[in-house]
Coordinates of C-alpha atoms and ligand atoms in Angstrom, one line a residue:
M30 CA -13.8 42.0 -17.8
K31 CA -10.2 41.0 -17.9
L32 CA -7.8 42.0 -15.1
K33 CA -5.7 44.0 -17.5
T34 CA -8.8 46.1 -18.6
K35 CA -9.8 46.7 -15.0
L36 CA -6.3 47.9 -14.1
I37 CA -6.3 50.3 -17.1
I38 CA -9.6 51.7 -16.1
A39 CA -8.4 52.1 -12.5
F40 CA -5.3 53.8 -13.9
M41 CA -7.4 56.3 -15.9
I42 CA -9.5 57.1 -12.8
V43 CA -6.4 57.7 -10.7
M44 CA -5.1 60.0 -13.4
I45 CA -8.3 61.9 -14.2
F46 CA -8.9 63.1 -10.6
P47 CA -5.6 65.0 -10.0
I48 CA -5.8 66.4 -13.6
A49 CA -9.3 67.7 -13.1
L50 CA -8.6 69.0 -9.6
T51 CA -5.4 70.8 -10.4
T52 CA -7.0 72.3 -13.7
A53 CA -9.9 73.5 -11.7
A54 CA -7.6 75.0 -9.0
I55 CA -5.6 76.8 -11.7
A56 CA -8.8 78.1 -13.3
I57 CA -10.1 79.5 -10.0
M58 CA -6.8 81.0 -8.8
R59 CA -5.9 82.3 -12.3
K60 CA -2.1 82.0 -11.6
P61 CA -0.2 80.9 -14.8
E62 CA 3.0 80.2 -12.8
I63 CA 1.3 77.2 -11.2
V64 CA 1.0 75.5 -14.6
E65 CA 4.6 74.4 -14.5
L66 CA 4.2 73.0 -11.0
Q67 CA 1.0 71.2 -12.2
Q68 CA 3.0 69.5 -15.0
V69 CA 5.6 68.3 -12.5
F70 CA 2.9 67.1 -10.1
L71 CA 1.1 65.3 -12.9
L72 CA 4.2 63.6 -14.1
V73 CA 5.0 62.4 -10.6
V74 CA 1.4 61.1 -10.3
F75 CA 1.6 59.5 -13.7
M76 CA 4.8 57.7 -12.9
T77 CA 3.7 56.6 -9.5
S78 CA 0.4 55.2 -10.9
V79 CA 2.2 53.4 -13.8
L80 CA 4.6 51.8 -11.3
L81 CA 1.8 50.9 -8.9
M82 CA -0.3 49.4 -11.7
Y83 CA 2.7 47.4 -13.0
W84 CA 3.5 46.1 -9.5
I85 CA -0.2 45.0 -8.9
Y86 CA -0.4 43.5 -12.4
R87 CA 2.8 41.5 -11.9
T88 CA 1.9 40.2 -8.4
V89 CA -1.6 39.1 -9.5
S90 CA -1.2 38.3 -13.1
V91 CA 2.1 36.3 -13.1
P92 CA 1.0 33.7 -10.5
L93 CA -2.4 33.6 -12.1
S94 CA -1.1 32.8 -15.5
K95 CA 1.2 30.1 -13.9
L96 CA -1.9 28.6 -12.3
Q97 CA -3.8 28.8 -15.5
K98 CA -1.0 26.9 -17.3
A99 CA -0.9 24.3 -14.6
V100 CA -4.6 23.8 -14.6
R101 CA -4.5 23.3 -18.4
N102 CA -1.7 20.8 -18.0
I103 CA -3.6 18.8 -15.3
K104 CA -6.7 18.9 -17.4
E105 CA -4.7 17.3 -20.2
G106 CA -3.5 14.6 -17.8
N107 CA 0.1 15.9 -17.4
L108 CA 0.6 15.6 -13.7
D109 CA 4.4 16.3 -13.9
F110 CA 3.9 20.0 -14.5
E111 CA 5.5 21.6 -11.5
I112 CA 4.4 25.1 -10.4
H113 CA 7.1 27.1 -8.7
A114 CA 5.9 29.6 -6.1
D115 CA 8.5 32.2 -5.2
A116 CA 6.2 34.9 -3.8
D117 CA 5.3 34.7 -0.1
D118 CA 1.9 36.3 -0.4
E119 CA -1.6 34.7 -0.8
F120 CA -0.9 33.9 -4.4
G121 CA 2.4 32.2 -3.5
Q122 CA 0.5 30.2 -0.9
L123 CA -2.2 29.3 -3.5
C124 CA 0.4 28.1 -6.0
Q125 CA 2.0 26.0 -3.2
D126 CA -1.4 24.5 -2.2
F127 CA -2.1 23.9 -5.9
D128 CA 1.2 22.0 -6.3
E129 CA 0.5 19.9 -3.2
M130 CA -2.9 19.0 -4.8
R131 CA -1.1 18.1 -8.0
L132 CA 1.3 15.8 -6.1
R133 CA -1.6 14.1 -4.3
L134 CA -3.4 13.6 -7.6
K135 CA -0.2 12.1 -9.1
A136 CA 0.3 9.8 -6.1
N137 CA -3.4 8.6 -6.5
A138 CA -3.0 8.1 -10.2
E139 CA 0.2 6.1 -9.6
E140 CA -1.5 4.0 -7.0
K141 CA -4.4 3.3 -9.3
Q142 CA -2.0 2.3 -12.1
E143 CA -0.1 0.0 -9.7
T144 CA -3.4 -1.6 -8.5
E145 CA -4.5 -2.1 -12.1
R146 CA -1.1 -3.7 -12.9
E147 CA -1.4 -6.0 -9.9
N148 CA -4.9 -6.9 -10.9
K149 CA -3.8 -7.8 -14.3
V150 CA -1.0 -9.9 -12.9
L151 CA -3.5 -11.5 -10.5
I152 CA -5.9 -12.4 -13.3
S153 CA -3.1 -14.0 -15.4
N154 CA -1.7 -15.8 -12.3
I155 CA -5.2 -17.1 -11.4
S156 CA -5.8 -18.2 -14.9
H157 CA -2.5 -20.0 -15.0
D158 CA -2.9 -21.6 -11.6
L159 CA -6.5 -22.7 -12.2
K160 CA -5.6 -23.9 -15.7
T161 CA -3.1 -26.5 -14.5
P162 CA -5.5 -28.6 -12.3
V163 CA -8.3 -28.1 -14.8
T164 CA -6.1 -29.5 -17.6
A165 CA -5.2 -32.5 -15.4
I166 CA -8.9 -33.1 -14.4
K167 CA -9.9 -33.0 -18.1
G168 CA -7.0 -35.4 -19.1
Y169 CA -7.9 -38.0 -16.4
A170 CA -11.6 -37.7 -17.1
E171 CA -11.0 -38.3 -20.8
G172 CA -8.8 -41.3 -19.8
I173 CA -11.7 -42.8 -17.9
M174 CA -14.2 -42.1 -20.8
D175 CA -11.8 -43.6 -23.4
G176 CA -11.4 -46.7 -21.3
V177 CA -7.7 -46.2 -20.6
A178 CA -8.4 -46.8 -16.9
D179 CA -9.1 -50.5 -17.6
T180 CA -8.1 -51.9 -14.3
P181 CA -9.7 -51.1 -10.9
E182 CA -6.2 -49.9 -9.7
K183 CA -5.9 -47.5 -12.6
M184 CA -9.5 -46.3 -12.2
D185 CA -8.8 -45.7 -8.5
K186 CA -5.6 -43.7 -9.4
Y187 CA -7.4 -41.6 -12.0
I188 CA -10.4 -40.8 -9.7
R189 CA -8.0 -39.9 -6.8
T190 CA -6.0 -37.6 -9.0
I191 CA -9.2 -35.9 -10.2
Y192 CA -10.3 -35.5 -6.5
N193 CA -6.9 -34.1 -5.5
K194 CA -6.8 -31.6 -8.4
A195 CA -10.3 -30.5 -7.6
N196 CA -9.2 -30.0 -3.9
E197 CA -6.2 -27.9 -5.1
M198 CA -8.6 -25.7 -7.0
D199 CA -10.8 -25.4 -4.0
L200 CA -7.9 -24.3 -1.8
L201 CA -6.9 -21.7 -4.3
I202 CA -10.4 -20.3 -4.7
N203 CA -10.7 -20.2 -0.9
E204 CA -7.4 -18.3 -0.6
L205 CA -8.5 -15.8 -3.2
T206 CA -11.9 -15.2 -1.6
L207 CA -10.2 -14.7 1.8
Y208 CA -7.7 -12.4 0.3
A209 CA -10.4 -10.3 -1.4
K210 CA -12.2 -10.0 2.0
I211 CA -9.1 -9.2 3.9
D212 CA -7.9 -6.6 1.4
T213 CA -11.2 -4.7 1.5
N214 CA -11.4 -5.0 5.3
R215 CA -14.5 -7.2 5.2
I216 CA -13.2 -9.6 7.9
P217 CA -14.4 -8.7 11.3
Y218 CA -11.8 -9.4 14.0
N219 CA -12.9 -10.8 17.3
F220 CA -10.0 -9.8 19.6
T221 CA -9.8 -11.3 23.0
T222 CA -7.3 -11.2 25.8
I223 CA -5.8 -14.7 26.4
S224 CA -2.9 -16.3 28.0
A225 CA -0.1 -16.4 25.4
I226 CA 1.4 -19.7 26.5
E227 CA -2.0 -21.4 26.7
Y228 CA -3.0 -20.2 23.2
F229 CA 0.3 -21.1 21.5
R230 CA 0.7 -24.4 23.4
D231 CA -2.7 -25.4 22.0
C232 CA -1.6 -24.5 18.5
A233 CA 1.6 -26.4 19.0
D234 CA -0.3 -29.5 20.3
D235 CA -2.5 -29.5 17.1
L236 CA 0.5 -28.9 14.9
S237 CA 2.4 -31.7 16.6
I238 CA -0.4 -34.2 15.9
E239 CA -0.8 -33.0 12.3
L240 CA 2.9 -32.9 11.5
E241 CA 4.0 -36.1 13.2
S242 CA 1.2 -38.0 11.3
K243 CA 2.9 -36.8 8.1
G244 CA 6.3 -37.9 9.3
T245 CA 7.6 -34.4 10.0
K246 CA 9.4 -33.8 13.3
F247 CA 8.0 -31.0 15.4
E248 CA 9.5 -29.3 18.4
F249 CA 8.0 -26.6 20.6
R250 CA 10.0 -24.5 23.0
N251 CA 8.6 -21.9 25.3
Y252 CA 10.8 -19.0 26.8
I253 CA 8.0 -16.8 28.0
E254 CA 6.5 -16.3 31.5
E255 CA 3.3 -18.2 32.3
D256 CA 1.3 -15.2 33.0
S257 CA 1.9 -13.2 29.8
K258 CA -1.3 -12.3 28.1
I259 CA -1.9 -11.3 24.5
I260 CA -4.7 -9.6 22.5
V261 CA -5.5 -11.8 19.5
D262 CA -8.3 -13.0 17.3
P263 CA -7.7 -16.7 17.9
E264 CA -9.1 -17.8 14.6
Q265 CA -7.1 -15.4 12.5
M266 CA -3.9 -16.1 14.5
R267 CA -4.4 -19.8 13.7
R268 CA -4.6 -18.8 10.0
V269 CA -1.2 -17.1 10.3
I270 CA 0.4 -20.1 11.8
N271 CA -1.3 -22.6 9.4
N272 CA -0.3 -20.5 6.4
I273 CA 3.4 -20.4 7.5
I274 CA 3.5 -24.1 8.3
S275 CA 1.7 -25.0 5.1
N276 CA 4.6 -23.3 3.2
S277 CA 7.2 -25.2 5.3
I278 CA 5.5 -28.5 4.2
K279 CA 5.0 -27.4 0.6
Y280 CA 8.6 -26.3 0.1
M281 CA 10.1 -29.2 2.0
D282 CA 12.8 -31.0 0.0
K283 CA 14.5 -33.0 2.8
P284 CA 13.7 -36.7 3.5
Q285 CA 13.3 -35.8 7.1
G286 CA 11.3 -32.6 7.6
K287 CA 11.8 -30.7 10.8
I288 CA 9.7 -27.8 12.0
T289 CA 10.3 -25.8 15.2
M290 CA 8.2 -23.3 17.1
N291 CA 9.7 -21.0 19.7
L292 CA 8.0 -18.5 21.9
R293 CA 10.1 -15.6 23.2
D294 CA 9.6 -12.6 25.4
V295 CA 10.7 -9.4 23.7
G296 CA 9.6 -6.6 26.0
D297 CA 6.1 -5.4 25.1
F298 CA 5.7 -8.3 22.6
V299 CA 5.6 -12.0 22.5
Q300 CA 7.7 -13.3 19.6
V301 CA 6.8 -16.4 17.7
E302 CA 9.4 -18.1 15.6
L303 CA 8.5 -20.9 13.1
G304 CA 11.5 -22.6 11.6
D305 CA 11.9 -25.3 8.9
N306 CA 14.6 -27.2 7.1
A307 CA 12.8 -26.9 3.7
R308 CA 14.5 -25.6 0.6
G309 CA 15.0 -22.0 1.8
I310 CA 14.5 -18.8 -0.1
A311 CA 17.2 -17.1 -2.2
A312 CA 18.5 -13.8 -0.7
K313 CA 17.3 -11.9 -3.8
D314 CA 13.7 -13.1 -3.2
L315 CA 13.5 -12.8 0.5
P316 CA 12.5 -9.1 0.6
Y317 CA 9.5 -9.8 -1.6
I318 CA 7.9 -12.9 -0.1
F319 CA 5.3 -10.9 1.8
D320 CA 4.2 -9.0 -1.3
R321 CA 1.0 -10.1 -2.8
F322 CA 1.2 -12.5 -5.7
F323 CA 5.0 -12.9 -5.3
R324 CA 6.3 -16.4 -5.8
A325 CA 10.0 -17.2 -6.0
D326 CA 10.8 -18.1 -9.7
S327 CA 11.4 -21.7 -8.8
S328 CA 8.0 -22.0 -7.1
R329 CA 6.2 -20.4 -10.0
N330 CA 7.7 -22.9 -12.4
S331 CA 7.3 -25.8 -10.0
S332 CA 4.3 -28.2 -10.0
K333 CA 3.5 -26.9 -6.5
G334 CA 0.3 -25.0 -6.7
G335 CA -0.1 -21.6 -5.1
S336 CA -1.1 -18.1 -5.8
G337 CA 1.6 -16.2 -3.9
I338 CA -0.9 -14.5 -1.6
G339 CA -0.6 -16.8 1.5
L340 CA 2.2 -14.7 3.1
S341 CA 0.5 -11.4 2.2
I342 CA -2.6 -12.5 4.1
V343 CA -0.3 -13.5 7.0
K344 CA 1.3 -10.1 7.0
K345 CA -2.0 -8.3 6.9
I346 CA -3.4 -10.3 9.8
V347 CA -0.2 -9.8 11.9
E348 CA -0.3 -6.1 11.2
E349 CA -4.0 -5.8 12.2
H350 CA -2.8 -7.2 15.5
G351 CA -0.4 -4.4 15.9
G352 CA 2.5 -6.7 15.2
N353 CA 5.2 -7.2 12.7
I354 CA 6.5 -10.1 10.6
W355 CA 9.9 -10.9 9.0
A356 CA 11.9 -13.9 7.8
T357 CA 15.5 -15.2 7.6
S358 CA 16.5 -17.9 5.3
V359 CA 19.4 -19.9 4.0
E360 CA 18.9 -21.3 0.5
G361 CA 19.0 -25.1 0.6
E362 CA 18.9 -25.2 4.4
G363 CA 15.7 -23.6 5.7
T364 CA 13.6 -20.7 6.6
T365 CA 12.5 -19.1 9.9
M366 CA 9.5 -16.8 10.1
Y367 CA 9.3 -14.4 13.0
F368 CA 6.3 -12.4 14.1
V369 CA 5.4 -10.5 17.2
V370 CA 2.1 -10.0 19.0
R371 CA 1.6 -7.1 21.5
K372 CA 1.3 -8.2 25.1
Y373 CA -1.7 -7.1 27.1
Q374 CA -0.6 -4.6 29.7
E375 CA -2.7 -4.3 32.8
V376 CA -3.1 -0.7 33.9
P377 CA -2.9 -0.6 37.7
I378 CA -5.9 1.1 39.3
Q379 CA -4.9 3.8 41.7
Ligands
ADP426 N1 9.0 -22.0 4.2 C1 9.3 -21.7 3.0 N2 10.4 -22.3 2.4 C2 10.7 -22.0 1.1 N3 10.1 -21.0 0.4 C3 9.1 -20.3 0.9 C4 8.7 -20.6 2.3 N4 7.7 -19.8 2.6 C5 7.5 -19.0 1.5 N5 8.3 -19.3 0.5 C6 8.5 -18.6 -0.8 O1 7.7 -17.4 -0.7 C7 6.7 -17.4 -1.8 C8 5.5 -16.7 -1.3 O2 4.8 -17.5 -0.4 P1 3.2 -17.5 -0.3 O3 2.8 -16.1 -0.2 O4 2.7 -18.4 0.8 O5 2.7 -18.0 -1.7 P2 2.5 -19.5 -2.3 O6 2.8 -20.5 -1.2 O7 1.1 -19.5 -2.8 O8 3.5 -19.6 -3.4 C9 6.6 -18.8 -2.2 O9 6.2 -18.9 -3.5 C10 7.9 -19.4 -2.0 O10 8.8 -19.2 -3.1
MG427 MG1 1.7 -20.3 0.6

């Protein structure tokens, strides 16, 4: 039964009772002068009931039809249909809750769209980035098959190029696998409390050997207290440093590469600064370098391989450590990456 029908029936019942009662009273008392009074009384009852029914009808039916309209819109996929709740009763509250639900659905739908868009970009980037080394491998292999590599030197060069290109693909695939794992939180972190200076000095020692062998200058400066401790997953933190340094090497355009590593004490955190004198990042690109799949235009067009996910992995790991990462850069001069790791605070036992 519809709400309207129910209200009409209720109205009839409200009307029938006083009519029946007053008619019965008149019939018993047999006083005709009361008839006029009865008519006034009935009119008042009638008017009151009409107003009452209208009031109930409006407070229930108006928000209900608004809700109905909103539900229909949502069902049809229109999540922009706003529902205005002006009443401060239960129906107003219901409309408000409903609108909140709509906003959440809308946010979810937008997030899903964004993820889909990113996935499409990822697929096209991966295809592009894998295609480049595959094309080179095919070309050099064909060269060998056709006998173009007719001297041992040429043969050596061709095979080396094939090997290097295959390595490039391997790196890219590893980065993607790691990214997929990190993004779905499938990497277990093994946090331990260790001495900050010992840990980062070890990293610096390894970097120094690796970089100096490539002809890149490396300097390490420590400004923190010896006893500062940090909570880190040593393996993942190494990944952060390696990824940042590999960018510095990859985007190096100076004949003499210089990389620096500074450790600073910034209150509750230890700050690590990794600076380079590579080609730098344009101010317009700087805010986006930690976004997944972002590569500055020039790096996308350059022959340097890369998926644009290295720094997004770095950011994710630093954030999982309760830290933060940012960068400053001067185009043509170099870049400095800063990140902070929370210090371990010993709680005194009382
Ligand atoms: N040290 C750096 N010097 C110059 N450009 C950098 C440096 N680090 C990052 N970038 C820029 O930020 C982009 C994103 O870096 P990253 O996420 O590591 O992706 P990828 O190295 O795969 O391109 C790079 O494509 C590059 O344009
Ligand atoms: Mg990178």
